[in-house]
Short mmCIF file of N, CA and C in Angstrom, two decimals:
data_model
loop_
_atom_site.label_atom_id
_atom_site.label_comp_id
_atom_site.label_asym_id
_atom_site.label_seq_id
_atom_site.Cartn_x
_atom_site.Cartn_y
_atom_site.Cartn_z
N UNK A 1 125.42 8.49 93.56
CA UNK A 1 125.29 9.92 93.63
C UNK A 1 126.47 10.56 92.90
N UNK A 2 126.18 11.65 92.21
CA UNK A 2 127.19 12.33 91.42
C UNK A 2 127.83 13.43 92.28
N UNK A 3 129.11 13.46 92.23
CA UNK A 3 129.85 14.48 92.95
C UNK A 3 129.70 15.83 92.24
N UNK A 4 129.44 16.90 92.99
CA UNK A 4 129.21 18.22 92.43
C UNK A 4 130.44 18.76 91.70
N UNK A 5 131.57 18.29 92.05
CA UNK A 5 132.81 18.80 91.44
C UNK A 5 133.32 17.89 90.32
N UNK A 6 132.57 16.85 90.00
CA UNK A 6 133.02 15.94 88.95
C UNK A 6 132.73 16.54 87.56
N UNK A 7 133.42 16.02 86.59
CA UNK A 7 133.25 16.50 85.21
C UNK A 7 131.88 16.11 84.69
N UNK A 8 131.39 14.95 85.14
CA UNK A 8 130.07 14.48 84.72
C UNK A 8 128.99 15.47 85.18
N UNK A 9 129.06 15.93 86.40
CA UNK A 9 128.09 16.89 86.94
C UNK A 9 128.19 18.22 86.21
N UNK A 10 129.41 18.66 85.92
CA UNK A 10 129.62 19.94 85.26
C UNK A 10 129.15 19.92 83.80
N UNK A 11 129.04 18.78 83.19
CA UNK A 11 128.57 18.68 81.82
C UNK A 11 127.06 18.44 81.77
N UNK A 12 126.56 17.53 82.59
CA UNK A 12 125.15 17.14 82.56
C UNK A 12 124.24 18.25 83.09
N UNK A 13 124.62 18.93 84.14
CA UNK A 13 123.77 19.95 84.75
C UNK A 13 123.46 21.09 83.78
N UNK A 14 124.42 21.70 83.10
CA UNK A 14 124.05 22.76 82.15
C UNK A 14 123.19 22.26 80.99
N UNK A 15 123.44 21.02 80.57
CA UNK A 15 122.62 20.46 79.49
C UNK A 15 121.17 20.30 79.97
N UNK A 16 120.98 19.78 81.16
CA UNK A 16 119.62 19.62 81.70
C UNK A 16 118.93 20.97 81.91
N UNK A 17 119.66 21.93 82.39
CA UNK A 17 119.09 23.28 82.59
C UNK A 17 118.71 23.88 81.23
N UNK A 18 119.59 23.74 80.25
CA UNK A 18 119.31 24.26 78.91
C UNK A 18 118.08 23.58 78.30
N UNK A 19 117.99 22.27 78.41
CA UNK A 19 116.84 21.54 77.88
C UNK A 19 115.54 21.94 78.60
N UNK A 20 115.62 22.16 79.89
CA UNK A 20 114.44 22.58 80.65
C UNK A 20 113.97 23.96 80.20
N UNK A 21 114.89 24.88 80.00
CA UNK A 21 114.54 26.22 79.54
C UNK A 21 113.93 26.16 78.15
N UNK A 22 114.50 25.36 77.27
CA UNK A 22 113.98 25.21 75.91
C UNK A 22 112.57 24.62 75.95
N UNK A 23 112.36 23.58 76.74
CA UNK A 23 111.04 22.95 76.83
C UNK A 23 110.00 23.92 77.39
N UNK A 24 110.33 24.66 78.41
CA UNK A 24 109.39 25.64 78.97
C UNK A 24 109.08 26.75 77.97
N UNK A 25 110.11 27.17 77.24
CA UNK A 25 109.89 28.20 76.21
C UNK A 25 108.95 27.69 75.13
N UNK A 26 109.16 26.48 74.67
CA UNK A 26 108.29 25.89 73.65
C UNK A 26 106.87 25.70 74.17
N UNK A 27 106.75 25.33 75.41
CA UNK A 27 105.43 25.17 76.02
C UNK A 27 104.68 26.51 76.07
N UNK A 28 105.36 27.56 76.47
CA UNK A 28 104.73 28.89 76.55
C UNK A 28 104.37 29.40 75.17
N UNK A 29 105.27 29.25 74.20
CA UNK A 29 104.99 29.70 72.84
C UNK A 29 103.83 28.89 72.24
N UNK A 30 103.84 27.60 72.44
CA UNK A 30 102.75 26.75 71.95
C UNK A 30 101.41 27.13 72.56
N UNK A 31 101.40 27.44 73.85
CA UNK A 31 100.17 27.86 74.51
C UNK A 31 99.66 29.18 73.93
N UNK A 32 100.54 30.14 73.75
CA UNK A 32 100.14 31.45 73.20
C UNK A 32 99.61 31.31 71.78
N UNK A 33 100.27 30.53 70.96
CA UNK A 33 99.83 30.34 69.58
C UNK A 33 98.47 29.65 69.54
N UNK A 34 98.29 28.60 70.32
CA UNK A 34 97.01 27.89 70.30
C UNK A 34 95.89 28.76 70.85
N UNK A 35 96.19 29.59 71.85
CA UNK A 35 95.17 30.51 72.37
C UNK A 35 94.77 31.52 71.31
N UNK A 36 95.74 32.07 70.59
CA UNK A 36 95.43 33.03 69.52
C UNK A 36 94.63 32.39 68.40
N UNK A 37 95.00 31.18 68.00
CA UNK A 37 94.26 30.48 66.95
C UNK A 37 92.84 30.21 67.40
N UNK A 38 92.66 29.79 68.63
CA UNK A 38 91.33 29.52 69.19
C UNK A 38 90.46 30.76 69.13
N UNK A 39 90.96 31.90 69.61
CA UNK A 39 90.17 33.12 69.63
C UNK A 39 89.92 33.67 68.23
N UNK A 40 90.89 33.56 67.35
CA UNK A 40 90.67 34.02 65.97
C UNK A 40 89.63 33.16 65.27
N UNK A 41 89.65 31.86 65.51
CA UNK A 41 88.66 30.97 64.92
C UNK A 41 87.26 31.33 65.42
N UNK A 42 87.12 31.50 66.72
CA UNK A 42 85.80 31.83 67.26
C UNK A 42 85.35 33.23 66.82
N UNK A 43 86.26 34.16 66.71
CA UNK A 43 85.90 35.49 66.22
C UNK A 43 85.41 35.40 64.78
N UNK A 44 86.07 34.59 63.97
CA UNK A 44 85.65 34.41 62.59
C UNK A 44 84.25 33.79 62.52
N UNK A 45 84.02 32.75 63.29
CA UNK A 45 82.72 32.07 63.28
C UNK A 45 81.62 33.01 63.76
N UNK A 46 81.89 33.75 64.84
CA UNK A 46 80.89 34.68 65.37
C UNK A 46 80.62 35.79 64.36
N UNK A 47 81.64 36.29 63.72
CA UNK A 47 81.46 37.33 62.71
C UNK A 47 80.64 36.82 61.53
N UNK A 48 80.89 35.60 61.13
CA UNK A 48 80.13 35.02 60.02
C UNK A 48 78.65 34.91 60.38
N UNK A 49 78.35 34.38 61.57
CA UNK A 49 76.96 34.25 61.99
C UNK A 49 76.32 35.63 62.22
N UNK A 50 77.09 36.55 62.77
CA UNK A 50 76.56 37.90 62.98
C UNK A 50 76.24 38.58 61.66
N UNK A 51 77.07 38.36 60.67
CA UNK A 51 76.78 38.98 59.37
C UNK A 51 75.53 38.37 58.75
N UNK A 52 75.29 37.09 58.97
CA UNK A 52 74.06 36.47 58.47
C UNK A 52 72.83 37.07 59.15
N UNK A 53 72.92 37.26 60.47
CA UNK A 53 71.81 37.88 61.20
C UNK A 53 71.62 39.32 60.74
N UNK A 54 72.72 40.02 60.49
CA UNK A 54 72.63 41.40 60.00
C UNK A 54 71.98 41.44 58.63
N UNK A 55 72.26 40.44 57.78
CA UNK A 55 71.61 40.37 56.47
C UNK A 55 70.10 40.19 56.62
N UNK A 56 69.70 39.36 57.57
CA UNK A 56 68.27 39.14 57.81
C UNK A 56 67.60 40.46 58.21
N UNK A 57 68.24 41.18 59.11
CA UNK A 57 67.68 42.46 59.59
C UNK A 57 67.68 43.48 58.46
N UNK A 58 68.76 43.58 57.71
CA UNK A 58 68.84 44.54 56.61
C UNK A 58 67.80 44.24 55.53
N UNK A 59 67.58 42.96 55.25
CA UNK A 59 66.56 42.60 54.28
C UNK A 59 65.18 43.05 54.73
N UNK A 60 64.89 42.87 56.02
CA UNK A 60 63.59 43.30 56.54
C UNK A 60 63.45 44.82 56.47
N UNK A 61 64.50 45.53 56.78
CA UNK A 61 64.46 47.00 56.71
C UNK A 61 64.27 47.44 55.26
N UNK A 62 65.00 46.79 54.35
CA UNK A 62 64.86 47.13 52.94
C UNK A 62 63.45 46.87 52.43
N UNK A 63 62.85 45.76 52.87
CA UNK A 63 61.49 45.45 52.45
C UNK A 63 60.51 46.52 52.91
N UNK A 64 60.69 46.99 54.14
CA UNK A 64 59.78 48.02 54.64
C UNK A 64 59.99 49.35 53.92
N UNK A 65 61.25 49.73 53.74
CA UNK A 65 61.50 51.04 53.14
C UNK A 65 61.27 51.05 51.63
N UNK A 66 61.62 49.97 50.92
CA UNK A 66 61.41 49.97 49.47
C UNK A 66 59.93 49.90 49.13
N UNK A 67 59.13 49.20 49.92
CA UNK A 67 57.70 49.16 49.62
C UNK A 67 57.09 50.54 49.81
N UNK A 68 57.61 51.29 50.76
CA UNK A 68 57.13 52.64 50.98
C UNK A 68 57.61 53.57 49.86
N UNK A 69 58.88 53.41 49.46
CA UNK A 69 59.44 54.31 48.44
C UNK A 69 58.90 54.01 47.05
N UNK A 70 58.66 52.74 46.75
CA UNK A 70 58.18 52.38 45.42
C UNK A 70 56.68 52.53 45.27
N UNK A 71 56.00 52.85 46.35
CA UNK A 71 54.57 53.07 46.28
C UNK A 71 53.75 51.80 46.28
N UNK A 72 54.32 50.70 46.72
CA UNK A 72 53.53 49.47 46.83
C UNK A 72 52.51 49.67 47.92
N UNK A 73 51.28 49.49 47.57
CA UNK A 73 50.21 49.81 48.50
C UNK A 73 49.84 48.64 49.41
N UNK A 74 50.40 47.44 49.16
CA UNK A 74 50.02 46.29 49.98
C UNK A 74 50.32 46.53 51.45
N UNK A 75 51.57 46.81 51.76
CA UNK A 75 51.93 47.05 53.15
C UNK A 75 51.47 48.41 53.63
N UNK A 76 51.45 49.39 52.72
CA UNK A 76 51.02 50.73 53.11
C UNK A 76 49.54 50.76 53.46
N UNK A 77 48.72 50.03 52.71
CA UNK A 77 47.30 50.00 53.01
C UNK A 77 47.08 49.37 54.38
N UNK A 78 47.79 48.28 54.64
CA UNK A 78 47.68 47.64 55.94
C UNK A 78 48.15 48.58 57.03
N UNK A 79 49.25 49.28 56.77
CA UNK A 79 49.77 50.18 57.80
C UNK A 79 48.85 51.37 58.00
N UNK A 80 48.18 51.83 56.93
CA UNK A 80 47.25 52.94 57.10
C UNK A 80 46.02 52.50 57.87
N UNK A 81 45.57 51.26 57.63
CA UNK A 81 44.38 50.78 58.32
C UNK A 81 44.65 50.45 59.79
N UNK A 82 45.75 49.80 60.03
CA UNK A 82 46.05 49.32 61.38
C UNK A 82 47.07 50.18 62.11
N UNK A 83 47.66 51.13 61.45
CA UNK A 83 48.73 51.93 62.06
C UNK A 83 50.07 51.33 61.69
N UNK A 84 51.01 52.18 61.37
CA UNK A 84 52.33 51.69 60.95
C UNK A 84 53.01 50.86 62.02
N UNK A 85 52.74 51.15 63.26
CA UNK A 85 53.41 50.43 64.35
C UNK A 85 53.08 48.94 64.31
N UNK A 86 51.86 48.59 63.95
CA UNK A 86 51.50 47.18 63.89
C UNK A 86 52.24 46.46 62.77
N UNK A 87 52.43 47.14 61.65
CA UNK A 87 53.17 46.53 60.55
C UNK A 87 54.62 46.33 60.95
N UNK A 88 55.19 47.33 61.58
CA UNK A 88 56.58 47.23 62.03
C UNK A 88 56.72 46.13 63.08
N UNK A 89 55.77 46.04 64.02
CA UNK A 89 55.82 44.98 65.02
C UNK A 89 55.71 43.60 64.38
N UNK A 90 54.84 43.48 63.40
CA UNK A 90 54.71 42.20 62.69
C UNK A 90 56.01 41.86 61.97
N UNK A 91 56.64 42.85 61.38
CA UNK A 91 57.92 42.62 60.70
C UNK A 91 59.00 42.23 61.71
N UNK A 92 58.98 42.88 62.88
CA UNK A 92 59.95 42.52 63.93
C UNK A 92 59.78 41.06 64.33
N UNK A 93 58.53 40.64 64.51
CA UNK A 93 58.28 39.24 64.89
C UNK A 93 58.74 38.29 63.79
N UNK A 94 58.51 38.67 62.54
CA UNK A 94 58.96 37.82 61.42
C UNK A 94 60.48 37.73 61.39
N UNK A 95 61.15 38.85 61.66
CA UNK A 95 62.61 38.84 61.69
C UNK A 95 63.12 37.98 62.85
N UNK A 96 62.51 38.11 64.01
CA UNK A 96 62.93 37.30 65.17
C UNK A 96 62.70 35.82 64.87
N UNK A 97 61.58 35.48 64.24
CA UNK A 97 61.33 34.08 63.88
C UNK A 97 62.37 33.57 62.89
N UNK A 98 62.76 34.41 61.95
CA UNK A 98 63.79 34.01 60.98
C UNK A 98 65.14 33.83 61.67
N UNK A 99 65.46 34.70 62.61
CA UNK A 99 66.71 34.56 63.37
C UNK A 99 66.67 33.30 64.23
N UNK A 100 65.53 33.03 64.88
CA UNK A 100 65.38 31.79 65.66
C UNK A 100 65.64 30.58 64.79
N UNK A 101 65.06 30.60 63.60
CA UNK A 101 65.23 29.48 62.68
C UNK A 101 66.69 29.33 62.27
N UNK A 102 67.35 30.45 61.98
CA UNK A 102 68.76 30.40 61.59
C UNK A 102 69.61 29.86 62.74
N UNK A 103 69.36 30.37 63.94
CA UNK A 103 70.14 29.91 65.09
C UNK A 103 69.90 28.43 65.39
N UNK A 104 68.67 28.00 65.33
CA UNK A 104 68.41 26.60 65.64
C UNK A 104 68.98 25.67 64.57
N UNK A 105 68.96 26.10 63.31
CA UNK A 105 69.52 25.25 62.25
C UNK A 105 71.05 25.18 62.33
N UNK A 106 71.67 26.20 62.94
CA UNK A 106 73.13 26.20 63.09
C UNK A 106 73.57 25.86 64.50
N UNK A 107 72.64 25.44 65.34
CA UNK A 107 72.93 25.03 66.72
C UNK A 107 73.63 26.14 67.50
N UNK A 108 73.05 27.35 67.43
CA UNK A 108 73.62 28.51 68.12
C UNK A 108 72.74 28.89 69.30
N UNK A 109 73.37 29.45 70.31
CA UNK A 109 72.62 30.03 71.43
C UNK A 109 73.10 31.46 71.60
N UNK A 110 72.21 32.29 72.09
CA UNK A 110 72.58 33.68 72.29
C UNK A 110 71.35 34.53 72.55
N UNK A 111 71.52 35.82 72.40
CA UNK A 111 70.41 36.74 72.60
C UNK A 111 70.65 38.00 71.80
N UNK A 112 69.57 38.75 71.63
CA UNK A 112 69.62 40.02 70.91
C UNK A 112 69.01 41.06 71.82
N UNK A 113 69.73 42.16 71.97
CA UNK A 113 69.18 43.26 72.75
C UNK A 113 69.33 44.56 71.97
N UNK A 114 68.48 45.51 72.29
CA UNK A 114 68.49 46.79 71.59
C UNK A 114 69.61 47.66 72.15
N UNK A 115 69.81 48.81 71.51
CA UNK A 115 70.87 49.71 71.96
C UNK A 115 70.58 50.28 73.33
N UNK A 116 69.32 50.34 73.73
CA UNK A 116 69.00 50.85 75.06
C UNK A 116 68.98 49.75 76.12
N UNK A 117 69.38 48.53 75.74
CA UNK A 117 69.52 47.45 76.70
C UNK A 117 68.31 46.55 76.84
N UNK A 118 67.26 46.78 76.09
CA UNK A 118 66.04 45.97 76.17
C UNK A 118 66.28 44.64 75.45
N UNK A 119 65.92 43.54 76.11
CA UNK A 119 66.10 42.22 75.55
C UNK A 119 65.00 41.95 74.51
N UNK A 120 65.40 41.66 73.28
CA UNK A 120 64.45 41.39 72.20
C UNK A 120 64.18 39.89 72.10
N UNK A 121 65.24 39.11 72.14
CA UNK A 121 65.11 37.66 72.02
C UNK A 121 66.28 37.00 72.73
N UNK A 122 66.01 35.86 73.36
CA UNK A 122 67.06 35.09 74.00
C UNK A 122 66.76 33.61 73.86
N UNK A 123 67.75 32.84 73.46
CA UNK A 123 67.60 31.39 73.41
C UNK A 123 68.19 30.74 74.66
N UNK A 124 68.61 31.58 75.61
CA UNK A 124 69.19 31.09 76.86
C UNK A 124 68.13 31.06 77.95
N UNK A 125 68.32 30.20 78.93
CA UNK A 125 67.41 30.21 80.07
C UNK A 125 67.71 31.41 80.98
N UNK A 126 66.79 31.72 81.86
CA UNK A 126 66.91 32.93 82.68
C UNK A 126 68.11 32.88 83.63
N UNK A 127 68.47 31.71 84.15
CA UNK A 127 69.62 31.64 85.05
C UNK A 127 70.92 31.93 84.30
N UNK A 128 71.03 31.44 83.07
CA UNK A 128 72.23 31.74 82.27
C UNK A 128 72.31 33.22 81.95
N UNK A 129 71.17 33.80 81.62
CA UNK A 129 71.14 35.23 81.30
C UNK A 129 71.55 36.06 82.51
N UNK A 130 71.04 35.71 83.69
CA UNK A 130 71.39 36.47 84.89
C UNK A 130 72.88 36.35 85.21
N UNK A 131 73.45 35.19 84.97
CA UNK A 131 74.88 35.02 85.25
C UNK A 131 75.75 35.74 84.22
N UNK A 132 75.24 35.94 83.01
CA UNK A 132 76.01 36.62 81.97
C UNK A 132 75.87 38.14 81.99
N UNK A 133 74.80 38.65 82.56
CA UNK A 133 74.53 40.09 82.53
C UNK A 133 75.72 40.95 82.97
N UNK A 134 76.39 40.67 84.08
CA UNK A 134 77.50 41.56 84.47
C UNK A 134 78.70 41.51 83.54
N UNK A 135 78.83 40.46 82.75
CA UNK A 135 80.01 40.29 81.90
C UNK A 135 79.80 40.79 80.48
N UNK A 136 78.60 41.25 80.14
CA UNK A 136 78.29 41.61 78.77
C UNK A 136 78.95 42.92 78.36
N UNK A 137 79.47 42.95 77.14
CA UNK A 137 79.98 44.22 76.62
C UNK A 137 78.83 45.13 76.23
N UNK A 138 79.11 46.39 76.09
CA UNK A 138 78.07 47.36 75.73
C UNK A 138 77.50 47.11 74.35
N UNK A 139 78.37 46.76 73.39
CA UNK A 139 77.90 46.53 72.02
C UNK A 139 78.83 45.56 71.33
N UNK A 140 78.38 45.06 70.20
CA UNK A 140 79.21 44.19 69.39
C UNK A 140 78.99 42.73 69.68
N UNK A 141 79.77 41.91 69.01
CA UNK A 141 79.70 40.47 69.16
C UNK A 141 80.60 40.04 70.32
N UNK A 142 80.28 38.92 70.90
CA UNK A 142 81.11 38.40 71.98
C UNK A 142 80.98 36.90 72.02
N UNK A 143 81.87 36.27 72.75
CA UNK A 143 81.89 34.82 72.87
C UNK A 143 82.22 34.45 74.30
N UNK A 144 81.39 33.58 74.88
CA UNK A 144 81.68 33.03 76.19
C UNK A 144 81.72 31.52 76.06
N UNK A 145 82.59 30.91 76.80
CA UNK A 145 82.64 29.46 76.86
C UNK A 145 82.34 29.07 78.29
N UNK A 146 81.20 28.39 78.48
CA UNK A 146 80.76 28.05 79.83
C UNK A 146 80.35 26.58 79.84
N UNK A 147 81.07 25.78 80.59
CA UNK A 147 80.77 24.35 80.74
C UNK A 147 80.64 23.66 79.38
N UNK A 148 81.62 23.84 78.53
CA UNK A 148 81.69 23.26 77.19
C UNK A 148 80.61 23.75 76.25
N UNK A 149 79.87 24.78 76.64
CA UNK A 149 78.88 25.40 75.75
C UNK A 149 79.39 26.76 75.34
N UNK A 150 79.29 27.06 74.07
CA UNK A 150 79.74 28.36 73.56
C UNK A 150 78.54 29.26 73.37
N UNK A 151 78.60 30.45 73.93
CA UNK A 151 77.49 31.40 73.86
C UNK A 151 77.95 32.60 73.07
#
């Protein structure tokens, strides 16, 4: 046992305390940096996939509006015969199918809802959706990590 008043104790104790403080500081800084890198990486990936989905939607909107503006009668004739709502609904289904295909090819899970909160499409089961409902943000992209699955 080392005597508290010995020179050995007076030298070793401050060194051990200093090393402990340094190690804890490095641990905290390393944790903060890795957490920031993790969230920035996931934000980048989600933004990339969201922009691809936005491109799909924008392309569909452009197809509907440009065919109307350029006077293409193919879609207009169909919309006049069946009502514009049916053409728009068919386009919505085509867009959802394209998004499903994109998500499945990239191994993504998630859902799409309208601005009024109506669920348009979900690749999640109903129990997962019910558990996520209270945590959802009002708008924008988000990321949840649940049981090693990223949503």
